[in-house]
Coordinates of C-alpha atoms and ligand atoms in Angstrom, one line a residue:
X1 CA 26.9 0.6 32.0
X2 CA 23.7 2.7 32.9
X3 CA 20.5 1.4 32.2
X4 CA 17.6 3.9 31.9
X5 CA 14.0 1.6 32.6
X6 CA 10.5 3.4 32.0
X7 CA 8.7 2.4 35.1
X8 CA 9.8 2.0 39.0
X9 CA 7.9 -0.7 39.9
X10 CA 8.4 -4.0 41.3
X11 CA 9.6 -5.1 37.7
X12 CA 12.3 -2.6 37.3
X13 CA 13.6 -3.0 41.1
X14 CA 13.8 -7.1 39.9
X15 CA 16.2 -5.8 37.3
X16 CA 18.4 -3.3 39.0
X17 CA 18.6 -6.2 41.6
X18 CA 19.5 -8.9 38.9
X19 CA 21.8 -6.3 36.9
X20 CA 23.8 -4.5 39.9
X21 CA 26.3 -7.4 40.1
X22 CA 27.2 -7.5 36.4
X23 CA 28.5 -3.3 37.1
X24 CA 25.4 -1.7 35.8
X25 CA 23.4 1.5 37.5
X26 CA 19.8 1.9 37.1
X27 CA 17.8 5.3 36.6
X28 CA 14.0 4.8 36.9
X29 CA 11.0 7.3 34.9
X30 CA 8.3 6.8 37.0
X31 CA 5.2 9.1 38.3
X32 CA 4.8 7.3 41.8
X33 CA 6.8 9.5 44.4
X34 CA 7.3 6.0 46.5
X35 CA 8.0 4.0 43.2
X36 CA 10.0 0.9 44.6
X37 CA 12.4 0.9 42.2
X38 CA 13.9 3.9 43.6
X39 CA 16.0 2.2 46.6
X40 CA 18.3 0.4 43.7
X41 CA 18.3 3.4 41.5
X42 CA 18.0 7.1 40.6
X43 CA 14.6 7.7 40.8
X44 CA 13.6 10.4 37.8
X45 CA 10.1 11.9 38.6
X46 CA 8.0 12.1 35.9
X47 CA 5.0 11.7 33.6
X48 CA 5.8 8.8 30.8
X49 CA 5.1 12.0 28.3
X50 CA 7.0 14.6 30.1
X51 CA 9.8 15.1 27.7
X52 CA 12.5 17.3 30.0
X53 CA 12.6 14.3 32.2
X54 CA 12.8 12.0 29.2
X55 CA 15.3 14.3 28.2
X56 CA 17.0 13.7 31.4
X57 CA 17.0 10.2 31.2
X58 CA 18.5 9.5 27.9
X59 CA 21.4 11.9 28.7
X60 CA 22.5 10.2 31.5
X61 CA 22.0 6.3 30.4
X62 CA 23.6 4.4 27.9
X63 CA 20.4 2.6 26.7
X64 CA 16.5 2.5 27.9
X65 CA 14.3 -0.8 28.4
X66 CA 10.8 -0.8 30.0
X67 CA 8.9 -2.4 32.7
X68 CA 5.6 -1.7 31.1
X69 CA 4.3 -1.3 27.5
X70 CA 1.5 0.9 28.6
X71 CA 4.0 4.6 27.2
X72 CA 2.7 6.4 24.6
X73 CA 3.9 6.0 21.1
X74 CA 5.6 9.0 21.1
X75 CA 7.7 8.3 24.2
X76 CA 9.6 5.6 22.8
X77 CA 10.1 7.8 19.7
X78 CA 11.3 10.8 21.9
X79 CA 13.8 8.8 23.4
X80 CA 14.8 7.0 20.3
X81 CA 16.5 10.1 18.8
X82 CA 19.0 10.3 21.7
X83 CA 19.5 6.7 23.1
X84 CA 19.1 3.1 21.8
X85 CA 15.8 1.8 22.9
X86 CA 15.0 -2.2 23.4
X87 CA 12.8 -3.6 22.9
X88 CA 11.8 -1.6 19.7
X89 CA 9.1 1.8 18.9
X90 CA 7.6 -1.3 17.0
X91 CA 7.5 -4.0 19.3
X92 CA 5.7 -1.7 21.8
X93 CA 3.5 -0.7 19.2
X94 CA 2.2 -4.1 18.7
X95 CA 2.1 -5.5 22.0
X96 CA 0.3 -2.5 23.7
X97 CA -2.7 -2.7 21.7
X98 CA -4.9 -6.2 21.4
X99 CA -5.8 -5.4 17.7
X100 CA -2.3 -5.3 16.2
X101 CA -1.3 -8.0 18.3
X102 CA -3.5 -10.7 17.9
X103 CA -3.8 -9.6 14.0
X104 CA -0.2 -10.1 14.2
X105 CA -0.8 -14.0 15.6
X106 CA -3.4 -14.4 12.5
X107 CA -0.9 -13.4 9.9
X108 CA 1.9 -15.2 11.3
X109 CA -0.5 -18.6 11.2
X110 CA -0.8 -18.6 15.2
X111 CA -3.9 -19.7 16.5
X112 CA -5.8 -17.2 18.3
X113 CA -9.4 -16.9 19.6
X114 CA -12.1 -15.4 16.8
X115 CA -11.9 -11.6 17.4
X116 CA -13.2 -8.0 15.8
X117 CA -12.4 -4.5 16.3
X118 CA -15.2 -2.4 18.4
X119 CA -15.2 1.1 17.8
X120 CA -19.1 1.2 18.9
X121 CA -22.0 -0.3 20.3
X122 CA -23.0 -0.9 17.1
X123 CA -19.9 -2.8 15.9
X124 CA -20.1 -4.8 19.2
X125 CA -23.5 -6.3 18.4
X126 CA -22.6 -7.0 14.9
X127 CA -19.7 -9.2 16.3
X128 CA -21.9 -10.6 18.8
X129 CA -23.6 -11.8 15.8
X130 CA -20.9 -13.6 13.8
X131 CA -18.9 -14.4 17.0
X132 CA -21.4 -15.7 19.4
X133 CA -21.8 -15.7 23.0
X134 CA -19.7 -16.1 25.7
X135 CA -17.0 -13.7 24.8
X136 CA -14.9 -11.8 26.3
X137 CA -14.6 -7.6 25.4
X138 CA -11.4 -5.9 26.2
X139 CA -10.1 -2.6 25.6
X140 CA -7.5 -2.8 22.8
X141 CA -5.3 -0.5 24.9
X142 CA -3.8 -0.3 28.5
X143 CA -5.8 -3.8 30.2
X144 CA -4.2 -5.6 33.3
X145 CA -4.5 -7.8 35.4
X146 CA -8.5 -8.6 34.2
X147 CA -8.7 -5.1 34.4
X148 CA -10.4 -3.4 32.0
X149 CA -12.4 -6.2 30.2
X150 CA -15.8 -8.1 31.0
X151 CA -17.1 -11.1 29.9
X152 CA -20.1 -11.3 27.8
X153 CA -22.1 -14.7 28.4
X154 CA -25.9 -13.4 27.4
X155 CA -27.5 -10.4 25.5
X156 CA -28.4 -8.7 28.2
X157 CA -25.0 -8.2 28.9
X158 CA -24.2 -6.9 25.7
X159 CA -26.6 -4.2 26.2
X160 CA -24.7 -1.0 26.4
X161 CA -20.9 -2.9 26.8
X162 CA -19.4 -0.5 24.8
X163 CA -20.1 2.2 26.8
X164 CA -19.3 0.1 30.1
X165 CA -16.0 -0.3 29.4
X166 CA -15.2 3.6 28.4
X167 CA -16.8 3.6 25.0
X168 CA -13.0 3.6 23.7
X169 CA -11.6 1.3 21.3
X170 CA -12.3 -2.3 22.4
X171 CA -11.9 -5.9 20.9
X172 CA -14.4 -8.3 21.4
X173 CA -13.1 -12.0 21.6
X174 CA -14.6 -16.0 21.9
X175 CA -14.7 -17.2 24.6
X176 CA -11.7 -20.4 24.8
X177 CA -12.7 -23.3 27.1
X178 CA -9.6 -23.6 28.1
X179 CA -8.4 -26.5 29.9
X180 CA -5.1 -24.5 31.4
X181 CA -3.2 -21.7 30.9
X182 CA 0.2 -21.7 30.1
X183 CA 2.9 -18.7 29.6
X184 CA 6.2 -19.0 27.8
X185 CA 9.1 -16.5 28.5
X186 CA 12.0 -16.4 25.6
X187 CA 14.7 -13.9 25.5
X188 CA 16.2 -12.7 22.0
X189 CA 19.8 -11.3 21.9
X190 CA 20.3 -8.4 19.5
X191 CA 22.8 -10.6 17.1
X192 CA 18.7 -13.0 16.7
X193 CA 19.6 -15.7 19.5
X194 CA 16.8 -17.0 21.1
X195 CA 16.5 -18.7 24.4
X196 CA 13.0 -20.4 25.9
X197 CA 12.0 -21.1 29.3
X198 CA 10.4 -23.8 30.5
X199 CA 6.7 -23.8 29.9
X200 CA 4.9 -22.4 33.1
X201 CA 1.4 -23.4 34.2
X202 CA -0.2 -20.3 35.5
X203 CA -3.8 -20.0 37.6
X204 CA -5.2 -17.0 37.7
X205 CA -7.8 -15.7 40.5
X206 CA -9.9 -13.1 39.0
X207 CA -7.9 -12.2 36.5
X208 CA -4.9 -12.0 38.8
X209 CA -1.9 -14.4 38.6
X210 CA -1.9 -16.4 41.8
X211 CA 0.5 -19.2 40.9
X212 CA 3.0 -20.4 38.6
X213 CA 4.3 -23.8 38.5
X214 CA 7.2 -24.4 36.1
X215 CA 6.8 -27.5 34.0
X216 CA 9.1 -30.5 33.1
X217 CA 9.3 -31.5 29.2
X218 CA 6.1 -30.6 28.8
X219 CA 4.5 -32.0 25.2
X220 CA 3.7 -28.6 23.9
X221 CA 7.1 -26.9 24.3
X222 CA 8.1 -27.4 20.7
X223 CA 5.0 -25.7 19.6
X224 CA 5.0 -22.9 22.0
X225 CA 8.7 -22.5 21.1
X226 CA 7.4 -22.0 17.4
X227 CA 4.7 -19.6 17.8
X228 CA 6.9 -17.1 19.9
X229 CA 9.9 -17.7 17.7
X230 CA 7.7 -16.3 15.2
X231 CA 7.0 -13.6 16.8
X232 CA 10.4 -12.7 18.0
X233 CA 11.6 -12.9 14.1
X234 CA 8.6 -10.5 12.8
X235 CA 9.5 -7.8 15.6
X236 CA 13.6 -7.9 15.3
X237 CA 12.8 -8.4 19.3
X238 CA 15.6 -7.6 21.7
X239 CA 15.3 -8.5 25.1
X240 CA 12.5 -10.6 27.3
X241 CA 9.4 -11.4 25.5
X242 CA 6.6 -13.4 27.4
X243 CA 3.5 -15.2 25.9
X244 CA 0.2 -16.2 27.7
X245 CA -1.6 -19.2 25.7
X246 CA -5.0 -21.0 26.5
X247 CA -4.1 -24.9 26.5
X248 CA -7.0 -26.3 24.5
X249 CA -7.8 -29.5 22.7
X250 CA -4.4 -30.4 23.1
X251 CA -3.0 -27.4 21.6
X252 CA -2.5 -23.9 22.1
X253 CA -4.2 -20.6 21.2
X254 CA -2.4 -17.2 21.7
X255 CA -4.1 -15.0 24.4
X256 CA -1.1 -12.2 24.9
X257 CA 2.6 -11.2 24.5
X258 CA 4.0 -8.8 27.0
X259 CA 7.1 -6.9 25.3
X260 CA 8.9 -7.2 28.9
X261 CA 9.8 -9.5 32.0
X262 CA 6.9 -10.8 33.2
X263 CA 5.0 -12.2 36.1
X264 CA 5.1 -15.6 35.0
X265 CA 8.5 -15.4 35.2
X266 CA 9.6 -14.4 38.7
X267 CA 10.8 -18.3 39.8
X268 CA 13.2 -17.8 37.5
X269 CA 15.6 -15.9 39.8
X270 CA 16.2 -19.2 41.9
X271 CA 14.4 -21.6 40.0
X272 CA 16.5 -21.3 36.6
X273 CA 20.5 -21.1 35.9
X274 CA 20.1 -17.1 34.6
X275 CA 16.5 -15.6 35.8
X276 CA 14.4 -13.9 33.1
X277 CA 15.4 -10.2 34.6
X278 CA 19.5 -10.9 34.1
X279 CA 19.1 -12.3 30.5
X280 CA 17.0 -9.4 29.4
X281 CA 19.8 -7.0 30.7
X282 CA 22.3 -9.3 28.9
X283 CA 20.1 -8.9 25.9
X284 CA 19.8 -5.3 25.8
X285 CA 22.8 -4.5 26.7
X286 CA 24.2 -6.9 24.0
X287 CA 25.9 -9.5 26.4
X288 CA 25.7 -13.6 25.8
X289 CA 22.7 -15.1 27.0
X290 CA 22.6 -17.3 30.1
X291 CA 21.1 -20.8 30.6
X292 CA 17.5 -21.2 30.9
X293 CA 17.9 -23.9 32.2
X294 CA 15.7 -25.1 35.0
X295 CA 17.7 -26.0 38.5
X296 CA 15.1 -29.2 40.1
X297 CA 11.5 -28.2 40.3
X298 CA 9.9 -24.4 41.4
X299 CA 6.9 -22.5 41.3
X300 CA 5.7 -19.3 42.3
X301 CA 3.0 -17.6 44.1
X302 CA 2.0 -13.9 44.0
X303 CA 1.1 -11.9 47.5
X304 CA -1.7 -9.6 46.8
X305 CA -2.8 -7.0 49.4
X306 CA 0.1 -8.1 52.1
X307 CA 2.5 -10.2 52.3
X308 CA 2.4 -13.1 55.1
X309 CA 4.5 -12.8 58.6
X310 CA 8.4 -13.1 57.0
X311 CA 9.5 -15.5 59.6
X312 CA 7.0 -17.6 58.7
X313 CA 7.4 -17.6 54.8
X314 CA 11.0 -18.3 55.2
X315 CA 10.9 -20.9 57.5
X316 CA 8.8 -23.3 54.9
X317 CA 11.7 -25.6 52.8
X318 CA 13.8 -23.2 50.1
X319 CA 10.9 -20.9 50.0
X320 CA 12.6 -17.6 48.7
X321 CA 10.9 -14.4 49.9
X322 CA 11.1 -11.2 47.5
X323 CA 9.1 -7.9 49.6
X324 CA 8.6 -5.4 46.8
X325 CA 8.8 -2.9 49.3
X326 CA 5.8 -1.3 48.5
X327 CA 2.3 0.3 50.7
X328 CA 0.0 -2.4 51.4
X329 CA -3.4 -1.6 49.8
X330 CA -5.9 -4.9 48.2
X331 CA -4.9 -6.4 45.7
X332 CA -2.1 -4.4 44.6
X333 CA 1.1 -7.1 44.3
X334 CA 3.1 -6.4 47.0
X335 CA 5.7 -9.4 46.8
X336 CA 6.0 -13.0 45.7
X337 CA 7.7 -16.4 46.9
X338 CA 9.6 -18.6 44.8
X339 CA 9.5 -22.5 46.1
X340 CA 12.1 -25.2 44.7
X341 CA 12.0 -28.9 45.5
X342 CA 13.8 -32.1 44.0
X343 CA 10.3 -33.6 43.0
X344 CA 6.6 -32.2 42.3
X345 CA 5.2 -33.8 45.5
X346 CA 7.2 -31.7 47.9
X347 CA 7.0 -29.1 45.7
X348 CA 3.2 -29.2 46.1
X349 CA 3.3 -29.8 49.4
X350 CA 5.4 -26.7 49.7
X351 CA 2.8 -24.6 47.4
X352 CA -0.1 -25.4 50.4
X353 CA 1.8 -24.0 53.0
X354 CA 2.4 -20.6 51.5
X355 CA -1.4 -20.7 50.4
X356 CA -1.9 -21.8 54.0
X357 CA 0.0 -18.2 55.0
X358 CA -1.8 -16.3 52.2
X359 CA -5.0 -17.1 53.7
X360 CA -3.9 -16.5 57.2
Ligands
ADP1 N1 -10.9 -15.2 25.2 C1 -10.9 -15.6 26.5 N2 -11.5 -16.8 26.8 C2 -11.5 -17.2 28.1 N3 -10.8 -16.6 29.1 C3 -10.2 -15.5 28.8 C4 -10.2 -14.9 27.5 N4 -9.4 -13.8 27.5 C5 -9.0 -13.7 28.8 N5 -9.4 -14.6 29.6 C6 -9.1 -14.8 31.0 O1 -8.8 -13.5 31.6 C7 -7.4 -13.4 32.0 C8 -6.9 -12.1 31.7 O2 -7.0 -11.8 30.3 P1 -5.7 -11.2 29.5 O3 -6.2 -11.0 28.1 O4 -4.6 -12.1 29.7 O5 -5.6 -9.7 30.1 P2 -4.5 -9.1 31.1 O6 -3.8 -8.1 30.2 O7 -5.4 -8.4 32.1 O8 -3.6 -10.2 31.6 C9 -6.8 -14.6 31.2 O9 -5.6 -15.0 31.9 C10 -7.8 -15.6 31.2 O10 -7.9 -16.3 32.5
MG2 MG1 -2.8 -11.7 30.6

């Protein structure tokens, strides 16, 4: 089978590497002359709106999946007319803009932080008003990594916000005390079954992932398994889904869903039966699901900028090194180590001495 994946990054190189021993071949859309995904695939040079190499993807590919939500709307319906596409025109719609997605959570009943559409400095300080300060102003499209947003905590800082960020369209959102942040990643077949990871505990540093640690039976599975079952039902989803929550007086509120594997769910590919980047191939590609199932305890932690001396990660206890391959430049994520241990102590112990290398 030949998979067509919009985007040759790190994500899409996860997949070809998850999905070459099942028989399938990988061709990769992607701007970036030294996108990383190219080693395990066909690397198709293009714009995400250049349709003769969108063209040239979907003839040569049985179906196309993404790394990213960021394509234009008309992408996805470009290729629709020749190829299936998963997840669907509609699920991107939703997910790549914070507006339809978190006015999805509030008709679906999920909790969500108070939030209003900004389409001026003028809207912003009306929602200042009912909302209240701190709070945090995004852009409803194409944010990342923190990028892309600002946090309001005074009125001096709402003073000319709107413009700050671009003066394009914008949400403005409370402020959640959070006490943690946790990210669920489910996978939905195309014939509705729906599989859940563990809960992951995430900690992010400036906006940035840092670290993941996958949880044991934690209390607020169930619900988290409800909200994004939800959500998986309303869109007809097909393939990996992942959703970011604030933990908050012992509940949960819905930050994000990203239509696609996510970051939060790299330790999956030693630290569960079937990682997150096999099960959305099986999903698209209308195979069984595998277990999610976690195998003992694992977390992981992101490399940002470089990644450490490889002799030295891989000489820490079942640390499992994965170099995306890609030109060292700050901040840009580069690579990412999976640990596994038997018990949380070791494991955490293990966790310090790859922070121990990231700091050098
Ligand atoms: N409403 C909020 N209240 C408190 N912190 C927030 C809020 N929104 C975002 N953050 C913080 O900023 C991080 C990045 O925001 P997020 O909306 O997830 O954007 P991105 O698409 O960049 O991941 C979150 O993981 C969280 O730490
Ligand atoms: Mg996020």
């Amino acid at each position: 089978m030949k998979i067509g994946v919009i985007g040759g990054g790190q994500l899409g190189r996860m997949m070809a590497l998850a999905g070459t021993p099942l028989g399938m071949h990988f061709s990769f859309l992607d701007p970036a002359a030294d996108a990383c995904a190219q080693a395990l695939g066909e690397h198709i040079l293009g714009d995400y709106d250049d349709q003769e190499q969108l063209r040239r993807l979907a003839d040569q590919v049985d179906l196309v999946t993404f790394e990213f939500e960021s394509v234009p709307a008309e992408t996805v319906a470009f290729l629709s007319q020749f190829v299936p596409v998963y997840p669907s025109a509609e699920s991107l719609r939703i997910a790549r803009d914070r507006w339809f997605e978190k006015s999805m959570f509030k008709d679906l009943g999920i909790p969500t932080p108070a939030f209003a559409d900004i389409q001026s400095q003028a809207d912003l300080d009306a929602a200042v008003a009912s909302i209240g300060l701190p709070a945090v102003m995004k852009t409803r499209t194409l944010g990342y990594d923190g990028k892309g947003q600002k946090v309001l905590r005074k009125a001096e800082d709402v003073v000319g916000a709107f413009a700050e960020l671009g003066s394009v369209p914008c949400i403005l959102e409370g402020f959640v005390p959070f006490t943690g942040e946790v990210s669920l990643v489910a996978v939905r077949a195309r014939d509705g079954e729906t599989r859940f990871y563990p809960l992951v505990h995430n900690r992010h540093d400036s906006g940035v992932l840092a670290l993941s640690i996958a949880s044991t039976a934690h209390p607020l599975q169930a619900l988290a398994e409800d909200y994004v079952g939800r959500v998986l039902k309303q869109l007809d989803y097909v393939g990996v889904l992942a959703f970011e929550f604030f933990e908050v007086d012992g509940g949960l509120k819905a930050n994000e869903i990203a239509p696609r594997v996510h970051n939060s769910g790299h330790w999956t590919i030693e630290g569960a039966e079937c990682s997150q980047f096999e099960n959305h191939l099986r999903a698209v590609a209308g195979l069984p699901l595998g277990s999610t199932a976690k195998v003992g305890e694992s977390a992981m932690l992101n490399f940002l900028g470089s990644v450490p001396e490889v002799s030295k990660v891989v000489a820490i206890e079942d640390c499992h090194l994965h170099h995306y391959g890609k030109a060292f430049k700050a901040g840009r994520k580069v690579g990412h180590a999976t640990l596994r241990s038997k018990d949380m102590a070791s494991l955490k112990a293990r966790i310090a001495e790859v922070e121990a290398l990231i700091q050098g």
